[in-house]
mmCIF file of C-alpha atoms in Angstrom:
data_model
loop_
_atom_site.group_PDB
_atom_site.id
_atom_site.type_symbol
_atom_site.label_atom_id
_atom_site.label_comp_id
_atom_site.label_asym_id
_atom_site.label_seq_id
_atom_site.Cartn_x
_atom_site.Cartn_y
_atom_site.Cartn_z
ATOM 1 C CA MET A 19 16.252 -25.822 4.868
ATOM 2 C CA PRO A 20 13.263 -24.697 2.709
ATOM 3 C CA MET A 21 13.900 -23.933 -0.951
ATOM 4 C CA HIS A 22 13.717 -20.384 -1.961
ATOM 5 C CA THR A 23 11.040 -19.141 -3.766
ATOM 6 C CA GLU A 24 11.606 -16.892 -6.848
ATOM 7 C CA VAL A 25 9.386 -13.822 -6.774
ATOM 8 C CA ASP A 26 9.718 -10.211 -8.130
ATOM 9 C CA VAL A 27 8.194 -8.200 -5.190
ATOM 10 C CA LEU A 28 7.778 -8.700 -1.505
ATOM 11 C CA THR A 29 5.563 -6.880 0.841
ATOM 12 C CA LEU A 30 4.300 -7.083 4.366
ATOM 13 C CA GLY A 31 1.304 -5.890 6.397
ATOM 14 C CA GLU A 32 -2.306 -6.223 7.703
ATOM 15 C CA ALA A 33 -4.799 -7.693 5.388
ATOM 16 C CA MET A 34 -8.213 -6.714 6.388
ATOM 17 C CA VAL A 35 -11.962 -7.579 5.361
ATOM 18 C CA LEU A 36 -13.702 -4.499 4.068
ATOM 19 C CA PHE A 37 -17.590 -4.292 4.425
ATOM 20 C CA ALA A 38 -18.495 -1.428 1.936
ATOM 21 C CA ALA A 39 -21.996 0.157 2.443
ATOM 22 C CA GLN A 40 -24.300 -0.450 -0.455
ATOM 23 C CA ASP A 41 -26.398 2.355 0.874
ATOM 24 C CA GLU A 42 -25.801 6.051 1.446
ATOM 25 C CA GLY A 43 -25.932 7.570 4.821
ATOM 26 C CA PRO A 44 -24.035 7.207 8.151
ATOM 27 C CA LEU A 45 -22.526 3.663 8.925
ATOM 28 C CA ALA A 46 -24.857 3.381 11.887
ATOM 29 C CA GLU A 47 -27.843 3.370 9.486
ATOM 30 C CA VAL A 48 -26.576 1.231 6.829
ATOM 31 C CA GLN A 49 -28.262 -2.291 6.393
ATOM 32 C CA ARG A 50 -26.424 -3.624 3.426
ATOM 33 C CA PHE A 51 -22.913 -4.190 3.015
ATOM 34 C CA ALA A 52 -20.638 -5.921 0.268
ATOM 35 C CA LYS A 53 -17.449 -7.939 1.338
ATOM 36 C CA PHE A 54 -13.927 -7.015 -0.194
ATOM 37 C CA ALA A 55 -10.286 -7.658 0.636
ATOM 38 C CA ALA A 56 -8.452 -4.621 1.863
ATOM 39 C CA GLY A 57 -5.374 -3.395 3.260
ATOM 40 C CA ALA A 58 -2.873 -1.095 1.567
ATOM 41 C CA GLU A 59 -0.026 -3.494 1.077
ATOM 42 C CA LEU A 60 -2.432 -6.282 -0.069
ATOM 43 C CA ASN A 61 -3.899 -3.752 -2.626
ATOM 44 C CA VAL A 62 -0.408 -3.312 -3.975
ATOM 45 C CA ALA A 63 0.177 -6.964 -4.062
ATOM 46 C CA ILE A 64 -3.072 -7.711 -6.006
ATOM 47 C CA GLY A 65 -2.343 -4.916 -8.565
ATOM 48 C CA LEU A 66 1.152 -6.022 -9.312
ATOM 49 C CA SER A 67 -0.046 -9.726 -9.485
ATOM 50 C CA ARG A 68 -2.665 -8.701 -11.929
ATOM 51 C CA LEU A 69 -0.008 -7.045 -14.138
ATOM 52 C CA GLY A 70 1.879 -10.484 -14.262
ATOM 53 C CA TRP A 71 4.431 -9.970 -11.358
ATOM 54 C CA ARG A 72 5.170 -12.503 -8.905
ATOM 55 C CA VAL A 73 4.446 -11.236 -5.477
ATOM 56 C CA ALA A 74 4.918 -12.601 -1.936
ATOM 57 C CA TYR A 75 2.937 -11.256 0.951
ATOM 58 C CA LEU A 76 3.869 -11.575 4.625
ATOM 59 C CA SER A 77 1.117 -11.410 7.137
ATOM 60 C CA ARG A 78 -0.803 -13.050 9.847
ATOM 61 C CA LEU A 79 -4.643 -13.878 9.787
ATOM 62 C CA GLY A 80 -7.045 -15.378 12.252
ATOM 63 C CA GLN A 81 -8.434 -18.799 12.062
ATOM 64 C CA GLU A 82 -11.877 -17.907 11.268
ATOM 65 C CA SER A 83 -14.128 -17.118 8.137
ATOM 66 C CA LEU A 84 -12.571 -13.676 7.424
ATOM 67 C CA GLY A 85 -9.061 -14.925 7.432
ATOM 68 C CA GLN A 86 -10.090 -17.949 5.133
ATOM 69 C CA TYR A 87 -11.720 -15.406 3.006
ATOM 70 C CA LEU A 88 -8.518 -13.238 2.697
ATOM 71 C CA LEU A 89 -6.402 -16.390 2.056
ATOM 72 C CA ASP A 90 -8.757 -17.422 -0.788
ATOM 73 C CA VAL A 91 -8.552 -13.927 -2.233
ATOM 74 C CA MET A 92 -4.745 -13.947 -2.157
ATOM 75 C CA GLN A 93 -4.618 -17.476 -3.724
ATOM 76 C CA ARG A 94 -7.154 -16.518 -6.417
ATOM 77 C CA GLU A 95 -5.198 -13.297 -7.289
ATOM 78 C CA GLY A 96 -1.988 -15.456 -7.610
ATOM 79 C CA ILE A 97 -0.057 -14.097 -4.695
ATOM 80 C CA SER A 98 2.268 -16.295 -3.046
ATOM 81 C CA THR A 99 1.091 -17.167 0.556
ATOM 82 C CA HIS A 100 3.897 -19.130 2.018
ATOM 83 C CA ALA A 101 4.757 -16.181 4.351
ATOM 84 C CA VAL A 102 1.283 -16.033 5.723
ATOM 85 C CA ARG A 103 0.632 -17.455 9.110
ATOM 86 C CA VAL A 104 -2.672 -18.312 10.586
ATOM 87 C CA SER A 105 -3.306 -17.682 14.417
ATOM 88 C CA ASP A 106 -5.854 -19.629 16.369
ATOM 89 C CA VAL A 107 -5.596 -17.132 19.155
ATOM 90 C CA HIS A 108 -5.927 -13.747 17.515
ATOM 91 C CA ARG A 109 -8.436 -12.555 15.029
ATOM 92 C CA THR A 110 -8.392 -10.970 11.536
ATOM 93 C CA GLY A 111 -9.071 -7.242 11.475
ATOM 94 C CA PHE A 112 -11.994 -5.681 9.353
ATOM 95 C CA MET A 113 -13.353 -2.292 8.557
ATOM 96 C CA LEU A 114 -16.516 -0.636 7.556
ATOM 97 C CA LYS A 115 -16.646 2.050 4.878
ATOM 98 C CA SER A 116 -19.566 4.371 4.010
ATOM 99 C CA ARG A 117 -20.797 4.937 0.401
ATOM 100 C CA GLU A 118 -20.299 8.346 -0.928
ATOM 101 C CA THR A 119 -21.675 9.272 -4.509
ATOM 102 C CA GLN A 120 -20.343 12.779 -4.887
ATOM 103 C CA GLY A 121 -16.630 12.009 -4.718
ATOM 104 C CA ALA A 122 -16.144 12.938 -0.966
ATOM 105 C CA ASP A 123 -13.615 10.615 1.123
ATOM 106 C CA PRO A 124 -15.789 8.153 2.877
ATOM 107 C CA GLN A 125 -16.349 7.376 6.542
ATOM 108 C CA VAL A 126 -14.085 4.433 7.514
ATOM 109 C CA GLU A 127 -14.283 2.672 10.949
ATOM 110 C CA TYR A 128 -11.683 0.097 11.701
ATOM 111 C CA HIS A 129 -11.703 -2.826 13.837
ATOM 112 C CA ARG A 130 -8.165 -3.970 14.174
ATOM 113 C CA LYS A 131 -7.127 -3.686 17.729
ATOM 114 C CA GLY A 132 -5.209 -6.836 18.913
ATOM 115 C CA SER A 133 -5.516 -8.337 15.450
ATOM 116 C CA ALA A 134 -3.296 -11.268 14.296
ATOM 117 C CA ALA A 135 -1.195 -9.141 12.042
ATOM 118 C CA SER A 136 -0.451 -6.707 14.906
ATOM 119 C CA THR A 137 1.313 -9.515 16.587
ATOM 120 C CA MET A 138 4.018 -9.947 13.891
ATOM 121 C CA GLY A 139 7.507 -9.156 14.922
ATOM 122 C CA PRO A 140 11.175 -9.674 13.705
ATOM 123 C CA ASP A 141 10.997 -13.404 13.878
ATOM 124 C CA ASP A 142 8.421 -13.415 11.100
ATOM 125 C CA LEU A 143 11.098 -12.135 8.629
ATOM 126 C CA GLU A 144 12.257 -15.845 8.546
ATOM 127 C CA ARG A 145 9.242 -16.646 6.381
ATOM 128 C CA LEU A 146 10.125 -13.700 4.126
ATOM 129 C CA VAL A 147 13.664 -14.567 3.448
ATOM 130 C CA GLN A 148 12.744 -17.682 1.903
ATOM 131 C CA SER A 149 11.837 -15.598 -1.055
ATOM 132 C CA LYS A 150 14.404 -14.139 -3.557
ATOM 133 C CA ALA A 151 13.096 -10.748 -5.006
ATOM 134 C CA ARG A 152 13.942 -7.542 -6.707
ATOM 135 C CA HIS A 153 11.888 -5.203 -4.561
ATOM 136 C CA LEU A 154 10.194 -4.692 -1.342
ATOM 137 C CA HIS A 155 7.167 -2.423 -0.705
ATOM 138 C CA ILE A 156 6.411 -0.885 2.776
ATOM 139 C CA THR A 157 3.716 1.359 4.059
ATOM 140 C CA GLY A 158 3.685 3.414 7.158
ATOM 141 C CA ILE A 159 0.569 1.516 8.513
ATOM 142 C CA SER A 160 2.556 -1.486 9.489
ATOM 143 C CA PRO A 161 4.904 0.155 11.884
ATOM 144 C CA ALA A 162 1.911 1.743 13.530
ATOM 145 C CA LEU A 163 0.341 -1.653 14.481
ATOM 146 C CA SER A 164 2.546 -2.379 17.302
ATOM 147 C CA PRO A 165 6.078 -2.024 18.452
ATOM 148 C CA SER A 166 6.909 -5.463 17.265
ATOM 149 C CA CYS A 167 5.506 -4.687 13.687
ATOM 150 C CA HIS A 168 7.694 -1.614 13.731
ATOM 151 C CA GLU A 169 10.635 -3.644 14.549
ATOM 152 C CA LEU A 170 9.774 -5.941 11.672
ATOM 153 C CA VAL A 171 9.549 -3.293 9.156
ATOM 154 C CA LEU A 172 12.998 -2.023 10.140
ATOM 155 C CA VAL A 173 14.767 -5.431 9.999
ATOM 156 C CA ALA A 174 12.883 -6.158 6.752
ATOM 157 C CA ILE A 175 14.048 -2.976 5.124
ATOM 158 C CA ARG A 176 17.737 -3.578 6.242
ATOM 159 C CA TRP A 177 17.759 -7.094 5.117
ATOM 160 C CA ALA A 178 16.265 -6.069 1.644
ATOM 161 C CA LYS A 179 18.910 -3.585 1.087
ATOM 162 C CA ALA A 180 21.705 -5.975 2.136
ATOM 163 C CA GLN A 181 20.284 -8.297 -0.500
ATOM 164 C CA GLY A 182 20.542 -5.628 -3.258
ATOM 165 C CA MET A 183 16.826 -5.037 -3.459
ATOM 166 C CA THR A 184 15.044 -1.578 -3.837
ATOM 167 C CA VAL A 185 12.674 -0.459 -1.331
ATOM 168 C CA SER A 186 9.584 1.723 -1.648
ATOM 169 C CA PHE A 187 7.674 3.434 0.966
ATOM 170 C CA ASP A 188 4.245 4.916 1.044
ATOM 171 C CA PRO A 189 3.617 6.660 4.303
ATOM 172 C CA ASN A 190 -0.254 6.155 4.089
ATOM 173 C CA LEU A 191 -0.902 8.040 7.114
ATOM 174 C CA ARG A 192 -3.290 6.606 9.662
ATOM 175 C CA PRO A 193 -3.142 9.149 12.649
ATOM 176 C CA ARG A 194 -5.578 7.220 14.850
ATOM 177 C CA LEU A 195 -2.994 4.305 15.247
ATOM 178 C CA TRP A 196 -0.506 6.437 16.547
ATOM 179 C CA ALA A 197 0.121 7.610 20.270
ATOM 180 C CA SER A 198 0.725 11.084 19.074
ATOM 181 C CA PRO A 199 1.251 13.103 15.925
ATOM 182 C CA GLN A 200 4.928 13.687 16.830
ATOM 183 C CA ALA A 201 5.362 9.855 17.321
ATOM 184 C CA MET A 202 3.856 9.346 13.846
ATOM 185 C CA ILE A 203 5.963 12.069 12.200
ATOM 186 C CA ASP A 204 9.418 10.969 13.839
ATOM 187 C CA THR A 205 8.764 7.123 13.244
ATOM 188 C CA LEU A 206 7.725 7.560 9.466
ATOM 189 C CA ASN A 207 10.536 9.847 8.719
ATOM 190 C CA ALA A 208 12.924 7.488 10.223
ATOM 191 C CA VAL A 209 11.552 4.732 8.146
ATOM 192 C CA ALA A 210 11.515 6.751 4.949
ATOM 193 C CA ALA A 211 15.157 7.674 5.442
ATOM 194 C CA LEU A 212 15.975 3.869 5.044
ATOM 195 C CA CYS A 213 14.037 3.386 1.745
ATOM 196 C CA ASP A 214 14.980 4.137 -1.966
ATOM 197 C CA TRP A 215 11.818 5.498 -3.290
ATOM 198 C CA VAL A 216 9.313 7.402 -0.957
ATOM 199 C CA LEU A 217 5.749 8.068 -2.486
ATOM 200 C CA PRO A 218 3.828 10.475 -0.148
ATOM 201 C CA GLY A 219 0.681 12.419 -0.877
ATOM 202 C CA LEU A 220 1.100 16.215 -0.867
ATOM 203 C CA ALA A 221 -0.954 16.495 2.286
ATOM 204 C CA GLU A 222 0.966 13.587 3.998
ATOM 205 C CA GLY A 223 4.196 15.160 2.906
ATOM 206 C CA GLN A 224 3.036 18.618 4.511
ATOM 207 C CA THR A 225 2.246 16.862 7.804
ATOM 208 C CA LEU A 226 5.392 14.904 7.897
ATOM 209 C CA THR A 227 7.914 17.515 6.757
ATOM 210 C CA GLY A 228 6.374 20.794 7.537
ATOM 211 C CA ALA A 229 6.957 21.915 4.074
ATOM 212 C CA SER A 230 4.266 23.499 1.958
ATOM 213 C CA HIS A 231 5.023 22.702 -1.843
ATOM 214 C CA ALA A 232 5.728 19.350 -3.432
ATOM 215 C CA GLU A 233 9.143 20.318 -4.430
ATOM 216 C CA GLU A 234 10.074 21.045 -0.756
ATOM 217 C CA VAL A 235 8.542 17.767 0.403
ATOM 218 C CA ALA A 236 10.648 15.876 -2.084
ATOM 219 C CA ARG A 237 13.726 17.767 -1.200
ATOM 220 C CA PHE A 238 13.258 16.770 2.541
ATOM 221 C CA TYR A 239 13.287 13.020 1.536
ATOM 222 C CA LEU A 240 16.014 13.451 -0.871
ATOM 223 C CA ASP A 241 18.164 15.069 1.693
ATOM 224 C CA ALA A 242 17.278 12.235 4.240
ATOM 225 C CA GLY A 243 18.686 9.459 1.797
ATOM 226 C CA ALA A 244 15.947 8.621 -0.696
ATOM 227 C CA GLN A 245 16.910 8.324 -4.418
ATOM 228 C CA HIS A 246 13.569 9.018 -5.746
ATOM 229 C CA VAL A 247 10.701 10.974 -4.222
ATOM 230 C CA VAL A 248 7.159 11.210 -5.938
ATOM 231 C CA VAL A 249 4.568 13.420 -4.401
ATOM 232 C CA LYS A 250 0.940 12.753 -5.417
ATOM 233 C CA LEU A 251 -0.798 16.025 -5.981
ATOM 234 C CA GLY A 252 -4.366 14.922 -5.297
ATOM 235 C CA ARG A 253 -7.500 16.063 -6.647
ATOM 236 C CA GLU A 254 -6.536 19.847 -6.481
ATOM 237 C CA GLY A 255 -3.549 18.886 -8.511
ATOM 238 C CA GLY A 256 -5.468 17.146 -11.103
ATOM 239 C CA TYR A 257 -4.418 13.763 -9.794
ATOM 240 C CA GLY A 258 -0.698 14.510 -11.125
ATOM 241 C CA ALA A 259 2.395 13.926 -9.355
ATOM 242 C CA HIS A 260 5.869 15.687 -8.882
ATOM 243 C CA TRP A 261 8.982 13.456 -9.168
ATOM 244 C CA ALA A 262 12.515 14.340 -8.197
ATOM 245 C CA SER A 263 15.700 12.256 -8.086
ATOM 246 C CA ALA A 264 18.831 12.473 -5.982
ATOM 247 C CA GLN A 265 20.632 13.200 -9.367
ATOM 248 C CA GLY A 266 18.749 16.439 -9.618
ATOM 249 C CA GLN A 267 16.153 15.454 -12.142
ATOM 250 C CA GLN A 268 12.577 16.503 -11.503
ATOM 251 C CA ALA A 269 9.259 16.616 -13.381
ATOM 252 C CA THR A 270 5.662 17.155 -12.786
ATOM 253 C CA VAL A 271 3.529 14.619 -14.393
ATOM 254 C CA PRO A 272 0.065 15.485 -15.369
ATOM 255 C CA GLY A 273 -2.770 13.397 -13.962
ATOM 256 C CA VAL A 274 -5.494 11.484 -15.964
ATOM 257 C CA PRO A 275 -9.098 13.093 -16.002
ATOM 258 C CA VAL A 276 -11.600 11.418 -13.860
ATOM 259 C CA PRO A 277 -15.255 11.501 -15.194
ATOM 260 C CA GLN A 278 -16.676 10.507 -11.835
ATOM 261 C CA VAL A 279 -15.104 9.732 -8.468
ATOM 262 C CA VAL A 280 -16.781 6.806 -6.806
ATOM 263 C CA ASP A 281 -14.429 6.150 -3.923
ATOM 264 C CA THR A 282 -11.174 7.659 -3.166
ATOM 265 C CA VAL A 283 -9.746 4.772 -1.032
ATOM 266 C CA GLY A 284 -7.168 2.862 -2.677
ATOM 267 C CA ALA A 285 -5.950 5.391 -5.173
ATOM 268 C CA GLY A 286 -2.617 5.783 -3.555
ATOM 269 C CA ASP A 287 -2.136 1.988 -3.645
ATOM 270 C CA GLY A 288 -3.003 1.866 -7.270
ATOM 271 C CA PHE A 289 -0.454 4.818 -7.899
ATOM 272 C CA ALA A 290 2.221 2.605 -6.087
ATOM 273 C CA VAL A 291 1.477 -0.394 -8.413
ATOM 274 C CA GLY A 292 2.029 1.845 -11.380
ATOM 275 C CA VAL A 293 5.276 3.387 -10.149
ATOM 276 C CA ILE A 294 6.726 -0.009 -8.955
ATOM 277 C CA SER A 295 5.655 -2.002 -12.147
ATOM 278 C CA GLY A 296 6.946 0.764 -14.398
ATOM 279 C CA VAL A 297 10.216 1.031 -12.860
ATOM 280 C CA LEU A 298 10.933 -2.659 -12.627
ATOM 281 C CA GLU A 299 9.904 -2.890 -16.369
ATOM 282 C CA GLY A 300 12.571 -0.373 -17.257
ATOM 283 C CA LEU A 301 10.255 2.668 -18.082
ATOM 284 C CA GLY A 302 11.839 6.059 -17.252
ATOM 285 C CA TRP A 303 10.660 7.581 -14.084
ATOM 286 C CA PRO A 304 8.308 10.087 -15.566
ATOM 287 C CA GLN A 305 6.636 7.223 -17.556
ATOM 288 C CA ALA A 306 6.447 5.124 -14.666
ATOM 289 C CA VAL A 307 4.717 8.046 -12.753
ATOM 290 C CA ALA A 308 2.360 8.533 -15.602
ATOM 291 C CA ARG A 309 1.344 4.934 -15.121
ATOM 292 C CA GLY A 310 0.923 5.295 -11.431
ATOM 293 C CA ASN A 311 -1.467 8.427 -12.285
ATOM 294 C CA ALA A 312 -3.429 6.393 -14.677
ATOM 295 C CA ILE A 313 -3.958 3.604 -12.458
ATOM 296 C CA GLY A 314 -4.769 5.769 -9.436
ATOM 297 C CA ALA A 315 -7.384 7.528 -11.411
ATOM 298 C CA ARG A 316 -8.947 4.248 -12.599
ATOM 299 C CA VAL A 317 -9.052 2.926 -8.962
ATOM 300 C CA VAL A 318 -11.231 5.959 -7.786
ATOM 301 C CA GLN A 319 -14.022 4.989 -10.302
ATOM 302 C CA PHE A 320 -14.628 1.611 -8.484
ATOM 303 C CA PRO A 321 -16.328 1.103 -5.125
ATOM 304 C CA GLY A 322 -13.749 -1.349 -3.582
ATOM 305 C CA ASP A 323 -10.231 -0.921 -2.641
ATOM 306 C CA SER A 324 -8.662 -3.031 -5.221
ATOM 307 C CA ASP A 325 -11.522 -3.943 -7.804
ATOM 308 C CA GLY A 326 -10.304 -1.056 -9.957
ATOM 309 C CA LEU A 327 -6.760 -2.371 -10.371
ATOM 310 C CA PRO A 328 -6.096 -3.362 -14.064
ATOM 311 C CA ARG A 329 -4.959 -6.506 -15.539
ATOM 312 C CA ARG A 330 -2.271 -6.167 -18.317
ATOM 313 C CA HIS A 331 -4.679 -5.946 -21.069
ATOM 314 C CA GLU A 332 -6.622 -3.216 -19.431
ATOM 315 C CA LEU A 333 -3.731 -0.865 -19.304
ATOM 316 C CA GLY A 334 -4.457 2.136 -21.404
ATOM 317 C CA PRO A 335 -1.713 3.883 -23.703
ATOM 318 C CA LEU A 336 -0.294 6.048 -21.011
ATOM 319 C CA THR A 337 0.383 2.849 -18.825
ATOM 320 C CA LEU A 338 1.889 0.579 -21.342
#
């Protein structure tokens, strides 16, 4: 029987290699790209590890240079890789991202069909249960990868809650991964109902619930069983967020001004890093949400998905 690994946070999902355009223009015309690690859950794992938390990550990678690159990044960032399996049959997914200098959302092109991570299933949980932890973080990307990944997410959440862990869920909508919009809505709302903390963006919440306002989105998930809901208000909301609890507390937490938006991808993952770390440290929810707002605002000022995630000494006064 393997010894248990003591960590603070567990997460699972698909790590990808990001090739970010270094020149403006359509991806088909770009000649120069820079290589980064990407994947929503990996971004969160990196952010938490940089703040001093012990994180274990469950995934599968291909046995090629892209997979080795991601494994090296995880190890360099201090993430436990005991739950990462390398496949000699399936390959590592990758993505291309355009460069936008005026703050617009970039063009993103995914190459992930049949990837090693998409072959994960409930049996992979065996590698995760070797860890004792306080918290599990899930996103809506993982259940979209394949039916077996969907089942893995469900059994992981149920296992974590049986162990007394809290579970956070970021819907992180990827409509192109789903057979239909309704399948996406039904599946992700069912997953959210199993989790303690739900962290949608306002536009995501509107799509998933049919509600118009942040307060209504929060109420939908509280009624479904969540204990805390934080709705990210996005650029139009000044990068602030609305928090509500099952105990009837609520607050709209203002965002942090952003001098120049370089790349919007990864902002929600930075927000999750701030909220999760803040709550686990014992900050009140409004303070944890303020940390999430500040880290999200920092991330959009950097070109990669995770290179704007701060280390402990880089946290500003709002995020201490």
